[in-house]
CSV table of C-alpha atoms and ligand atoms in Angstrom, one decimal:
chain,number,residue,atom,x,y,z
N,134,MET,CA,-62.0,-63.0,47.6
N,135,ALA,CA,-63.8,-61.1,50.3
N,136,LEU,CA,-61.3,-58.3,50.2
N,137,LYS,CA,-61.1,-57.7,46.5
N,138,GLN,CA,-63.3,-54.7,46.5
N,139,TYR,CA,-60.6,-52.7,48.1
N,140,GLU,CA,-58.3,-51.1,45.4
N,141,PHE,CA,-54.7,-50.2,45.6
N,142,TRP,CA,-53.3,-47.9,42.9
N,143,PHE,CA,-49.9,-48.9,41.7
N,144,VAL,CA,-48.2,-45.6,40.7
N,145,VAL,CA,-44.8,-46.0,38.9
N,146,GLY,CA,-42.6,-42.8,38.7
N,147,SER,CA,-40.3,-41.8,36.0
N,148,GLN,CA,-39.5,-38.7,33.9
N,149,ASP,CA,-39.5,-37.6,30.1
N,150,LEU,CA,-35.8,-37.7,29.8
N,151,TYR,CA,-35.8,-41.5,29.0
N,152,GLY,CA,-37.9,-41.3,25.8
N,153,ASP,CA,-41.1,-43.1,24.8
N,154,ASP,CA,-39.4,-46.5,24.1
N,155,VAL,CA,-38.2,-46.8,27.9
N,156,LEU,CA,-41.5,-45.5,29.2
N,157,ARG,CA,-43.4,-48.1,27.2
N,158,GLN,CA,-41.2,-50.7,28.6
N,159,VAL,CA,-41.9,-49.4,32.2
N,160,ASP,CA,-45.6,-49.6,31.5
N,161,GLU,CA,-45.3,-53.1,30.2
N,162,HIS,CA,-43.3,-54.3,33.2
N,163,SER,CA,-45.6,-52.8,35.7
N,164,ARG,CA,-48.6,-54.4,33.9
N,165,VAL,CA,-47.0,-57.8,34.2
N,166,MET,CA,-46.3,-57.2,37.9
N,167,VAL,CA,-49.9,-56.1,38.6
N,168,ASP,CA,-51.4,-59.0,36.8
N,169,ALA,CA,-49.3,-61.4,38.7
N,170,TRP,CA,-50.1,-59.8,42.1
N,171,ASN,CA,-53.8,-59.9,41.2
N,172,GLN,CA,-53.6,-63.7,40.5
N,173,ASP,CA,-51.9,-64.4,43.8
N,174,ALA,CA,-54.7,-65.5,46.2
N,175,SER,CA,-52.5,-64.5,49.1
N,176,ILE,CA,-52.7,-60.8,48.2
N,177,PRO,CA,-55.9,-59.2,49.5
N,178,GLY,CA,-57.4,-56.3,47.5
N,179,THR,CA,-57.0,-55.5,43.9
N,180,VAL,CA,-53.9,-53.8,42.6
N,181,VAL,CA,-55.0,-51.2,40.0
N,182,TRP,CA,-52.4,-50.5,37.2
N,183,LYS,CA,-51.9,-46.8,36.4
N,184,PRO,CA,-49.9,-45.4,33.6
N,185,VAL,CA,-46.3,-44.2,34.4
N,186,VAL,CA,-46.2,-40.6,35.8
N,187,ARG,CA,-43.5,-38.4,34.3
N,188,ASN,CA,-43.9,-35.0,35.9
N,189,SER,CA,-45.4,-33.0,38.9
N,190,GLU,CA,-48.7,-32.4,37.0
N,191,GLU,CA,-49.2,-36.2,36.4
N,192,ILE,CA,-48.2,-37.1,39.9
N,193,TYR,CA,-50.5,-34.4,41.4
N,194,SER,CA,-53.5,-35.4,39.3
N,195,THR,CA,-53.0,-39.1,39.9
N,196,LEU,CA,-52.7,-38.8,43.7
N,197,THR,CA,-55.6,-36.5,44.1
N,198,ALA,CA,-57.8,-38.9,41.9
N,199,ALA,CA,-56.7,-41.6,44.4
N,200,ASN,CA,-58.1,-39.4,47.2
N,201,GLN,CA,-61.3,-38.9,45.4
N,202,ASP,CA,-61.8,-42.6,44.5
N,203,PRO,CA,-64.1,-44.2,47.0
N,204,ASN,CA,-62.9,-47.7,46.3
N,205,CYS,CA,-59.1,-46.7,46.7
N,206,ALA,CA,-57.7,-48.0,50.0
N,207,GLY,CA,-54.1,-47.0,49.4
N,208,VAL,CA,-51.4,-46.0,47.0
N,209,ILE,CA,-48.3,-48.1,46.1
N,210,THR,CA,-45.3,-46.2,44.5
N,211,TRP,CA,-42.3,-47.6,42.7
N,212,MET,CA,-39.5,-46.0,40.8
N,213,HIS,CA,-38.5,-48.3,38.0
N,214,THR,CA,-36.3,-45.6,36.7
N,215,PHE,CA,-35.2,-42.3,38.2
N,216,SER,CA,-38.0,-39.9,39.1
N,217,PRO,CA,-36.7,-36.6,40.4
N,218,SER,CA,-38.4,-36.2,43.7
N,219,LYS,CA,-39.2,-32.4,43.6
N,220,MET,CA,-41.9,-33.6,41.2
N,221,TRP,CA,-43.6,-35.6,44.0
N,222,ILE,CA,-43.8,-32.7,46.5
N,223,ARG,CA,-47.1,-31.2,45.3
N,224,GLY,CA,-48.7,-34.6,45.0
N,225,PHE,CA,-47.6,-35.9,48.3
N,226,ASN,CA,-48.7,-32.7,50.0
N,227,ALA,CA,-52.2,-33.6,48.7
N,228,LEU,CA,-52.2,-37.3,49.4
N,229,GLN,CA,-54.7,-38.5,52.0
N,230,LYS,CA,-54.6,-42.3,51.4
N,231,PRO,CA,-52.1,-44.7,53.0
N,232,LEU,CA,-48.8,-45.0,51.2
N,233,LEU,CA,-46.6,-48.0,50.5
N,234,HIS,CA,-43.3,-47.5,48.7
N,235,VAL,CA,-42.0,-50.8,47.3
N,236,ASN,CA,-38.4,-51.0,46.3
N,237,THR,CA,-38.4,-53.8,43.8
N,238,GLN,CA,-36.9,-54.5,40.4
N,239,PHE,CA,-38.5,-56.1,37.2
N,240,ASN,CA,-35.6,-58.6,36.7
N,241,ARG,CA,-34.5,-60.6,39.6
N,242,ASP,CA,-31.0,-61.2,38.7
N,243,ILE,CA,-28.4,-59.2,36.9
N,244,PRO,CA,-28.0,-60.6,33.2
N,245,TRP,CA,-24.3,-60.9,33.5
N,246,ASP,CA,-23.4,-61.5,30.0
N,247,LYS,CA,-26.0,-59.1,28.5
N,248,ILE,CA,-25.9,-56.1,30.7
N,249,ASP,CA,-25.2,-52.8,29.0
N,250,MET,CA,-25.8,-49.2,29.8
N,251,ASP,CA,-29.3,-49.3,28.3
N,252,PHE,CA,-30.4,-52.1,30.5
N,253,MET,CA,-28.9,-50.4,33.6
N,254,ASN,CA,-30.8,-47.1,32.8
N,255,LEU,CA,-34.0,-49.0,32.4
N,256,ASN,CA,-33.7,-51.1,35.6
N,257,GLN,CA,-32.4,-48.7,38.2
N,258,SER,CA,-34.8,-48.9,41.1
N,259,ALA,CA,-31.8,-49.2,43.4
N,260,HIS,CA,-31.1,-45.7,42.3
N,261,GLY,CA,-34.6,-44.1,41.7
N,262,ASP,CA,-36.2,-45.6,44.9
N,263,ARG,CA,-33.5,-43.9,46.9
N,264,GLU,CA,-34.4,-40.5,45.5
N,265,HIS,CA,-37.9,-41.4,46.3
N,266,GLY,CA,-37.0,-42.3,49.9
N,267,PHE,CA,-35.4,-39.1,50.5
N,268,ILE,CA,-38.5,-37.1,49.7
N,269,THR,CA,-40.7,-39.2,51.8
N,270,ALA,CA,-38.3,-38.9,54.7
N,271,ARG,CA,-37.8,-35.2,54.2
N,272,MET,CA,-41.5,-34.6,54.1
N,273,ARG,CA,-42.0,-36.8,57.2
N,274,LEU,CA,-44.6,-38.8,55.3
N,275,GLN,CA,-46.4,-41.5,57.2
N,276,HIS,CA,-45.6,-44.4,54.9
N,277,LYS,CA,-44.3,-48.0,54.8
N,278,VAL,CA,-41.3,-49.1,52.8
N,279,ILE,CA,-40.9,-52.8,51.6
N,280,SER,CA,-37.9,-53.9,49.7
N,281,GLY,CA,-37.7,-57.2,47.8
N,282,HIS,CA,-38.2,-58.9,44.4
N,283,TRP,CA,-41.9,-58.6,43.4
N,284,GLU,CA,-42.2,-62.4,42.9
N,285,ASP,CA,-40.6,-63.2,46.2
N,286,PRO,CA,-43.2,-64.7,48.5
N,287,ASN,CA,-42.0,-63.0,51.5
N,288,MET,CA,-42.1,-59.5,49.8
N,289,ARG,CA,-45.6,-60.4,48.7
N,290,ARG,CA,-46.6,-61.6,52.3
N,291,ARG,CA,-45.4,-58.2,53.7
N,292,MET,CA,-47.1,-56.3,51.0
N,293,ALA,CA,-50.3,-58.3,51.7
N,294,GLY,CA,-49.9,-57.4,55.4
N,295,TRP,CA,-49.7,-53.7,54.7
N,296,MET,CA,-52.7,-53.9,52.4
N,297,ARG,CA,-54.6,-55.5,55.3
N,298,ALA,CA,-53.7,-52.5,57.5
N,299,ALA,CA,-54.8,-50.1,54.9
N,300,ILE,CA,-58.1,-52.0,54.6
N,301,GLY,CA,-58.4,-51.7,58.4
N,302,ALA,CA,-57.8,-47.9,58.1
N,303,TYR,CA,-60.4,-47.7,55.3
N,304,GLU,CA,-63.1,-49.4,57.4
N,305,SER,CA,-62.1,-47.7,60.7
N,306,ARG,CA,-62.8,-44.4,59.1
N,307,ARG,CA,-66.5,-45.3,58.4
N,308,LEU,CA,-67.2,-47.3,61.5
N,309,ARG,CA,-70.2,-46.6,63.7
N,310,VAL,CA,-70.2,-48.1,67.2
N,311,LEU,CA,-73.4,-48.7,69.0
N,312,ARG,CA,-73.1,-48.1,72.8
N,313,ILE,CA,-75.9,-49.9,74.7
N,314,SER,CA,-75.8,-47.9,77.9
N,315,ASP,CA,-72.5,-46.5,79.3
N,316,ASN,CA,-69.3,-47.9,80.7
N,317,MET,CA,-69.2,-50.1,83.8
N,318,ARG,CA,-69.2,-48.0,86.9
N,319,ASP,CA,-65.8,-47.1,88.4
N,320,VAL,CA,-63.8,-48.7,85.7
N,321,ALA,CA,-61.1,-46.6,84.3
N,322,VAL,CA,-59.5,-48.4,81.3
N,323,THR,CA,-62.8,-48.7,79.3
N,324,GLU,CA,-63.1,-44.9,79.3
N,325,GLY,CA,-61.7,-42.6,76.7
N,326,ASP,CA,-62.1,-39.5,74.6
N,327,LYS,CA,-64.7,-40.3,72.0
N,328,VAL,CA,-64.2,-37.1,70.0
N,329,GLU,CA,-60.4,-37.8,69.7
N,330,ALA,CA,-61.4,-41.4,68.6
N,331,HIS,CA,-63.5,-40.0,66.0
N,332,ILE,CA,-60.7,-37.8,64.8
N,333,LYS,CA,-57.9,-40.3,64.9
N,334,PHE,CA,-59.8,-43.5,64.1
N,335,GLY,CA,-62.9,-42.3,62.4
N,336,TRP,CA,-65.2,-44.1,65.0
N,337,GLN,CA,-68.6,-42.5,65.4
N,338,VAL,CA,-69.5,-43.7,68.9
N,339,ASP,CA,-73.1,-43.2,69.7
N,340,HIS,CA,-75.1,-44.2,72.9
N,341,TYR,CA,-78.7,-45.6,73.0
N,342,GLY,CA,-80.7,-46.4,76.1
N,343,VAL,CA,-81.3,-50.1,77.0
N,344,GLU,CA,-85.0,-49.3,76.5
N,345,ASP,CA,-84.4,-48.7,72.9
N,346,ILE,CA,-83.1,-52.3,72.6
N,347,ILE,CA,-85.9,-53.7,74.8
N,348,ARG,CA,-88.6,-52.2,72.5
N,349,MET,CA,-86.9,-54.1,69.6
N,350,VAL,CA,-86.7,-57.3,71.6
N,351,ASP,CA,-90.4,-57.1,72.5
N,352,ALA,CA,-91.3,-56.6,68.9
N,353,VAL,CA,-89.6,-59.8,67.6
N,354,THR,CA,-92.1,-62.4,66.2
N,355,GLU,CA,-92.1,-66.1,67.2
N,356,SER,CA,-91.4,-66.9,63.5
N,357,GLU,CA,-88.3,-64.8,63.6
N,358,VAL,CA,-87.2,-66.5,66.7
N,359,ASP,CA,-87.9,-69.9,65.0
N,360,ALA,CA,-85.7,-68.9,62.1
N,361,GLN,CA,-82.9,-67.8,64.5
N,362,MET,CA,-83.2,-71.2,66.4
N,363,ALA,CA,-82.8,-73.1,63.1
N,364,GLU,CA,-79.5,-71.4,62.6
N,365,TYR,CA,-78.4,-72.2,66.0
N,366,GLN,CA,-79.3,-75.8,65.4
N,367,GLU,CA,-77.2,-75.9,62.3
N,368,LEU,CA,-74.2,-74.3,63.7
N,369,TYR,CA,-74.1,-75.5,67.3
N,370,ASP,CA,-75.0,-78.4,69.7
N,371,ILE,CA,-77.9,-77.4,71.8
N,372,ALA,CA,-76.7,-79.0,75.1
N,373,THR,CA,-79.5,-77.8,77.4
N,374,ASP,CA,-83.2,-78.6,78.0
N,375,ASP,CA,-83.9,-75.0,78.8
N,376,ILE,CA,-85.0,-74.2,75.2
N,377,GLU,CA,-86.9,-71.2,76.4
N,378,SER,CA,-83.7,-69.4,77.6
N,379,VAL,CA,-82.0,-70.2,74.3
N,380,ARG,CA,-85.2,-68.7,72.5
N,381,TYR,CA,-84.8,-65.6,74.5
N,382,GLN,CA,-81.2,-65.2,73.3
N,383,ALA,CA,-82.4,-65.8,69.7
N,384,ARG,CA,-85.0,-63.0,70.4
N,385,GLU,CA,-82.3,-60.7,71.6
N,386,GLU,CA,-80.1,-61.4,68.5
N,387,VAL,CA,-82.8,-60.8,66.1
N,388,ALA,CA,-83.5,-57.4,67.8
N,389,LEU,CA,-79.9,-56.4,68.0
N,390,LYS,CA,-79.1,-57.4,64.5
N,391,LYS,CA,-81.9,-55.2,63.3
N,392,PHE,CA,-80.7,-52.3,65.3
N,393,LEU,CA,-77.3,-52.7,64.0
N,394,GLU,CA,-78.3,-52.9,60.4
N,395,GLU,CA,-80.8,-50.0,60.5
N,396,GLY,CA,-78.1,-47.8,62.1
N,397,LYS,CA,-75.4,-49.1,59.9
N,398,PHE,CA,-73.4,-50.0,63.1
N,399,GLY,CA,-70.3,-52.4,62.8
N,400,ALA,CA,-69.7,-52.8,66.5
N,401,PHE,CA,-71.6,-52.6,69.8
N,402,HIS,CA,-71.2,-53.2,73.5
N,403,THR,CA,-73.5,-54.2,76.4
N,404,ASN,CA,-73.1,-53.4,80.1
N,405,PHE,CA,-74.3,-56.0,82.6
N,406,GLN,CA,-74.9,-53.4,85.2
N,407,ASP,CA,-77.6,-51.7,83.1
N,408,LEU,CA,-80.0,-54.4,81.7
N,409,GLN,CA,-83.2,-52.8,82.9
N,410,GLN,CA,-86.0,-55.2,81.8
N,411,LEU,CA,-83.8,-57.4,79.6
N,412,ARG,CA,-84.2,-60.9,81.1
N,413,GLN,CA,-80.7,-62.0,80.1
N,414,LEU,CA,-77.4,-60.5,79.5
N,415,PRO,CA,-76.9,-61.1,75.7
N,416,GLY,CA,-74.4,-64.1,75.7
N,417,LEU,CA,-75.2,-66.5,72.8
N,418,ALA,CA,-76.6,-63.5,70.9
N,419,ALA,CA,-73.4,-61.5,71.2
N,420,GLN,CA,-71.3,-64.5,70.4
N,421,ASP,CA,-73.3,-65.3,67.2
N,422,LEU,CA,-73.2,-61.7,66.0
N,423,MET,CA,-69.4,-61.7,66.5
N,424,ARG,CA,-69.2,-64.8,64.4
N,425,GLN,CA,-71.0,-62.8,61.6
N,426,GLY,CA,-68.2,-60.2,61.8
N,427,TYR,CA,-69.7,-57.6,64.3
N,428,GLY,CA,-67.3,-56.1,66.7
N,429,PHE,CA,-68.2,-56.6,70.4
N,430,ALA,CA,-66.9,-55.9,73.9
N,431,GLY,CA,-68.4,-56.1,77.3
N,432,GLU,CA,-68.9,-53.5,80.1
N,433,GLY,CA,-69.3,-50.5,77.8
N,434,ASP,CA,-65.9,-51.0,76.2
N,435,TRP,CA,-66.5,-49.2,72.9
N,436,LYS,CA,-62.8,-49.0,72.1
N,437,THR,CA,-62.3,-52.8,72.2
N,438,ALA,CA,-65.6,-53.2,70.3
N,439,ALA,CA,-64.5,-50.9,67.6
N,440,LEU,CA,-61.0,-52.6,67.4
N,441,CYS,CA,-62.6,-56.0,67.2
N,442,ARG,CA,-64.7,-54.9,64.2
N,443,VAL,CA,-61.7,-53.4,62.4
N,444,MET,CA,-59.5,-56.5,62.9
N,445,LYS,CA,-62.4,-58.8,61.7
N,446,LEU,CA,-62.8,-56.8,58.6
N,447,MET,CA,-58.9,-56.8,57.9
N,448,THR,CA,-59.2,-60.6,57.9
N,449,ALA,CA,-62.6,-61.1,56.2
N,450,ASP,CA,-60.9,-63.6,53.8
N,451,CYS,CA,-59.3,-65.7,56.6
N,452,ASN,CA,-60.5,-68.5,58.8
N,453,GLY,CA,-58.1,-68.4,61.8
N,454,GLY,CA,-60.4,-66.5,64.0
N,455,THR,CA,-60.6,-63.0,65.7
N,456,ALA,CA,-62.3,-62.5,69.0
N,457,PHE,CA,-63.0,-60.2,72.0
N,458,MET,CA,-60.9,-61.5,74.7
N,459,GLU,CA,-60.1,-60.8,78.5
N,460,ASP,CA,-57.1,-61.8,80.5
N,461,TYR,CA,-58.7,-63.9,83.2
N,462,THR,CA,-56.4,-66.3,85.1
N,463,TYR,CA,-52.9,-67.6,85.2
N,464,ASN,CA,-51.3,-71.1,85.1
N,465,PHE,CA,-48.0,-70.3,87.1
N,466,ASP,CA,-46.7,-73.9,86.7
N,467,PRO,CA,-43.1,-73.2,85.9
N,468,ALA,CA,-43.1,-76.0,83.4
N,469,CYS,CA,-46.1,-74.5,81.5
N,470,GLY,CA,-46.7,-70.8,82.2
N,471,MET,CA,-50.0,-69.8,80.5
N,472,ASN,CA,-52.5,-67.1,80.7
N,473,MET,CA,-56.2,-68.2,80.4
N,474,GLY,CA,-58.5,-65.8,78.6
N,475,ALA,CA,-62.2,-65.9,78.5
N,476,HIS,CA,-65.1,-63.6,79.3
N,477,MET,CA,-68.1,-64.0,81.5
N,478,LEU,CA,-70.1,-65.3,78.4
N,479,GLU,CA,-69.0,-63.6,75.1
N,480,VAL,CA,-66.1,-65.5,73.5
N,481,CYS,CA,-66.5,-65.5,69.7
N,482,PRO,CA,-66.9,-69.0,68.1
N,483,THR,CA,-64.5,-68.2,65.3
N,484,VAL,CA,-61.7,-69.4,67.6
N,485,ALA,CA,-63.3,-72.6,68.5
N,486,CYS,CA,-61.5,-75.9,67.5
N,487,GLU,CA,-64.8,-78.0,67.9
N,488,LYS,CA,-68.6,-77.5,67.4
N,489,PRO,CA,-69.6,-75.1,70.2
N,490,LYS,CA,-72.3,-76.2,72.7
N,491,ILE,CA,-75.1,-74.1,73.8
N,492,LYS,CA,-75.5,-74.2,77.6
N,493,VAL,CA,-77.6,-72.4,80.1
N,494,VAL,CA,-76.0,-71.6,83.4
N,495,PRO,CA,-76.7,-69.1,86.1
N,496,LEU,CA,-74.5,-65.9,85.9
N,497,GLY,CA,-73.4,-64.6,89.3
N,498,ILE,CA,-73.4,-60.9,88.2
N,499,GLY,CA,-76.0,-59.0,86.2
N,500,ASP,CA,-78.9,-60.1,88.5
N,501,ARG,CA,-81.0,-61.6,85.7
N,502,GLU,CA,-82.0,-65.0,84.4
N,503,PRO,CA,-79.4,-67.6,83.6
N,504,PRO,CA,-78.2,-66.7,80.1
N,505,ALA,CA,-77.5,-69.1,77.3
N,506,ARG,CA,-74.0,-69.0,76.0
N,507,LEU,CA,-71.6,-71.0,73.7
N,508,THR,CA,-68.9,-73.1,75.3
N,509,PHE,CA,-66.0,-74.7,73.4
N,510,LYS,CA,-62.2,-75.4,73.4
N,511,ALA,CA,-60.1,-73.0,71.4
N,512,LYS,CA,-57.7,-73.5,68.6
N,513,LYS,CA,-54.0,-73.7,69.1
N,514,GLY,CA,-51.3,-71.8,67.2
N,515,PRO,CA,-49.7,-68.4,66.9
N,516,ALA,CA,-51.8,-65.4,67.6
N,517,ILE,CA,-51.7,-61.8,68.8
N,518,LEU,CA,-53.4,-60.0,71.5
N,519,VAL,CA,-54.2,-56.3,70.8
N,520,THR,CA,-55.5,-53.6,73.1
N,521,ILE,CA,-56.0,-49.8,72.8
N,522,ILE,CA,-55.9,-47.5,75.7
N,523,ASP,CA,-56.4,-43.6,76.0
N,524,MET,CA,-53.2,-42.2,77.6
N,525,GLY,CA,-54.9,-38.8,77.9
N,526,ASP,CA,-52.8,-37.1,75.2
N,527,ARG,CA,-52.8,-40.1,72.8
N,528,PHE,CA,-54.1,-43.5,72.0
N,529,ARG,CA,-51.7,-46.4,72.6
N,530,MET,CA,-51.9,-49.8,70.9
N,531,ILE,CA,-50.3,-52.7,72.6
N,532,VAL,CA,-49.6,-56.0,70.9
N,533,ASN,CA,-48.3,-59.2,72.5
N,534,ASP,CA,-47.3,-62.2,70.4
N,535,VAL,CA,-48.7,-65.4,71.9
N,536,GLU,CA,-48.8,-69.1,71.2
N,537,CYS,CA,-52.3,-70.5,71.9
N,538,GLN,CA,-52.2,-74.0,73.4
N,539,GLU,CA,-54.4,-77.1,73.1
N,540,GLN,CA,-56.6,-77.3,76.1
N,541,GLU,CA,-55.3,-80.7,77.5
N,542,HIS,CA,-57.4,-80.7,80.8
N,543,GLU,CA,-61.2,-80.8,81.0
N,544,MET,CA,-62.7,-77.9,83.0
N,545,PRO,CA,-66.1,-79.4,83.7
N,546,ASN,CA,-67.2,-76.7,86.1
N,547,LEU,CA,-66.2,-73.8,83.9
N,548,PRO,CA,-69.4,-72.7,81.9
N,549,VAL,CA,-67.6,-70.4,79.4
N,550,ALA,CA,-65.2,-70.9,76.4
N,551,ALA,CA,-61.6,-70.2,77.2
N,552,VAL,CA,-58.4,-69.8,75.3
N,553,LEU,CA,-55.1,-70.8,76.8
N,554,TRP,CA,-51.9,-69.1,75.6
N,555,LYS,CA,-48.1,-68.8,76.4
N,556,PRO,CA,-47.2,-65.2,75.9
N,557,LEU,CA,-43.8,-64.2,74.4
N,558,PRO,CA,-41.2,-63.8,75.7
N,559,SER,CA,-42.5,-65.4,78.8
N,560,LEU,CA,-45.7,-65.3,81.0
N,561,GLU,CA,-43.9,-63.1,83.6
N,562,THR,CA,-42.1,-60.6,81.3
N,563,SER,CA,-45.1,-60.3,79.1
N,564,ALA,CA,-47.4,-59.6,81.9
N,565,GLU,CA,-44.9,-57.1,83.4
N,566,ALA,CA,-44.6,-55.3,80.1
N,567,TRP,CA,-48.3,-55.3,79.4
N,568,ILE,CA,-49.0,-53.9,82.9
N,569,TYR,CA,-46.2,-51.2,82.7
N,570,ALA,CA,-47.7,-50.2,79.4
N,571,GLY,CA,-51.1,-49.8,80.9
N,572,GLY,CA,-52.6,-52.5,78.7
N,573,ALA,CA,-56.3,-53.3,79.4
N,574,HIS,CA,-57.7,-56.5,80.7
N,575,HIS,CA,-59.9,-56.4,77.5
N,576,SER,CA,-58.3,-57.1,74.1
N,577,VAL,CA,-58.9,-58.7,70.7
N,578,ILE,CA,-57.1,-61.9,69.9
N,579,SER,CA,-56.4,-62.8,66.3
N,580,TYR,CA,-55.0,-66.0,64.8
N,581,ASP,CA,-54.9,-64.2,61.4
N,582,LEU,CA,-53.1,-61.0,62.1
N,583,THR,CA,-49.4,-60.2,63.1
N,584,ALA,CA,-47.8,-57.5,65.0
N,585,GLU,CA,-46.3,-56.0,61.9
N,586,GLU,CA,-49.8,-55.6,60.3
N,587,MET,CA,-51.1,-53.9,63.5
N,588,ARG,CA,-48.0,-51.7,63.6
N,589,ASP,CA,-48.8,-50.6,60.0
N,590,PHE,CA,-52.4,-49.9,61.0
N,591,ALA,CA,-51.3,-47.9,64.1
N,592,GLU,CA,-48.9,-45.9,62.0
N,593,ILE,CA,-51.6,-45.2,59.4
N,594,MET,CA,-53.9,-44.0,62.2
N,595,ASN,CA,-51.0,-42.0,63.8
N,596,ILE,CA,-51.2,-43.6,67.2
N,597,GLU,CA,-48.5,-45.0,69.5
N,598,PHE,CA,-47.6,-48.6,68.9
N,599,ILE,CA,-46.0,-50.9,71.5
N,600,HIS,CA,-44.9,-54.4,70.8
N,601,ILE,CA,-44.2,-57.2,73.3
N,602,GLY,CA,-42.7,-60.3,71.6
N,603,LYS,CA,-39.7,-62.7,71.8
N,604,GLU,CA,-37.2,-59.9,71.8
N,605,THR,CA,-38.8,-57.9,74.7
N,606,GLU,CA,-36.4,-57.2,77.5
N,607,ILE,CA,-38.1,-55.4,80.4
N,608,ASN,CA,-35.6,-52.7,81.2
N,609,SER,CA,-35.2,-51.5,77.6
N,610,PHE,CA,-39.0,-51.9,77.3
N,611,ARG,CA,-39.5,-49.4,80.2
N,612,LYS,CA,-37.1,-47.0,78.6
N,613,GLU,CA,-39.1,-47.2,75.3
N,614,LEU,CA,-42.2,-46.2,77.4
N,615,THR,CA,-40.3,-43.3,78.9
N,616,TRP,CA,-39.0,-42.1,75.6
N,617,ASN,CA,-42.4,-42.4,73.9
N,618,ASP,CA,-44.0,-40.3,76.6
N,619,LEU,CA,-41.6,-37.5,75.7
N,620,ILE,CA,-42.0,-38.0,72.0
N,621,TRP,CA,-45.7,-38.0,72.0
N,622,LYS,CA,-45.9,-34.8,74.1
N,623,LEU,CA,-43.8,-33.1,71.3
N,624,ARG,CA,-46.2,-34.2,68.6
O,442,LIG,MN1,-64.8,-57.7,80.7
């Protein structure tokens, strides 16, 4: 239910030629479809029925009204009958919302013994949707096409996926990112053009000094810390005697949350090189804020923090888990090639398969007190890793399909949460492809999203999309990178 506030306008095209009776039936059919979609719990968002559009004026006024409606996250078109596409040019020229063209049909099967010319004239989306497809192709519209019967679970699953992408775009365009300090010194991949990110993704990325946070931390009261500690006690096992250190993280979390709420920020980053008088790098505090849906990344990585927020909002009705992640170390055992991801502290507890434990362990870098953090084993199952890099002339999103594995071995000396995954098509090919593509060591892992959904998001945002999956073959993959370089230079 969490995503029902996002509305998708279902706009069915036709023309006056058919007469009122046919158009009335078109409206009846589309109402039945909208009602059924809205009763399907697997479809995020609300599909909003609109009366059939018959001419250029109605199309233009409907699509510009969609632009103006603050709840509208996208437009879904369907040509039940034939809708001559010159009528769509003015409206499409004005459309600013993501567009999905569904090629479907009210009846599933041909009624063999009853079909006549009237039936065929009413149910001719095979015909009308091709005319519609010509104009979207001719106008080079950024859009998605999904074909399939409207009751088919696979068609609905793909439509739901596109809706998640459009919800991501909607939220991306109003996201504010809080930078606490700057990027980690000397690191390249976490840099990027913030003005271009604002233009392309809508991210307003603003910096504050660590002292601004410290003032908030110092102002937190003991009773606020107590309340935060009570939440920790409910959600986690406190597996340390060093309660003072845990209380300091609680103090940091209360301060950070106030800062985020007051500034309407959806994501933030820290930088362990610039903690000034902060006594601990936020570990538990960052983890618990991620659990609540805030985007986060370490070392000044505002791009990954923003991506983490967008992906969490795309899946606000799911419980698989979405987390900031970092490729850390390999298991090169030929029988079980795996990548182990973690971070120095900040792994989001939404990917835990057990109740997380709070521990206090010294941190080798950052030069501060030992920070409290959550440790846990992670879930198994299919997931994706997503990263965004700045190629200088464009943003590139890279997605790798992975299979997260059960952690069979204890790692008693490792004081952080870790996720183990087998990347597709194999550890070596996936790593080569990711490295050739320039993928960051930072990423966002999601057990709830698929590569197709992230491709839809990337296309809506007009950025490059690269997929590494079971079909990836390294030589053709390298050619794709070369061709993409040329294509994106021409854009
Ligand atoms: Mn890192």
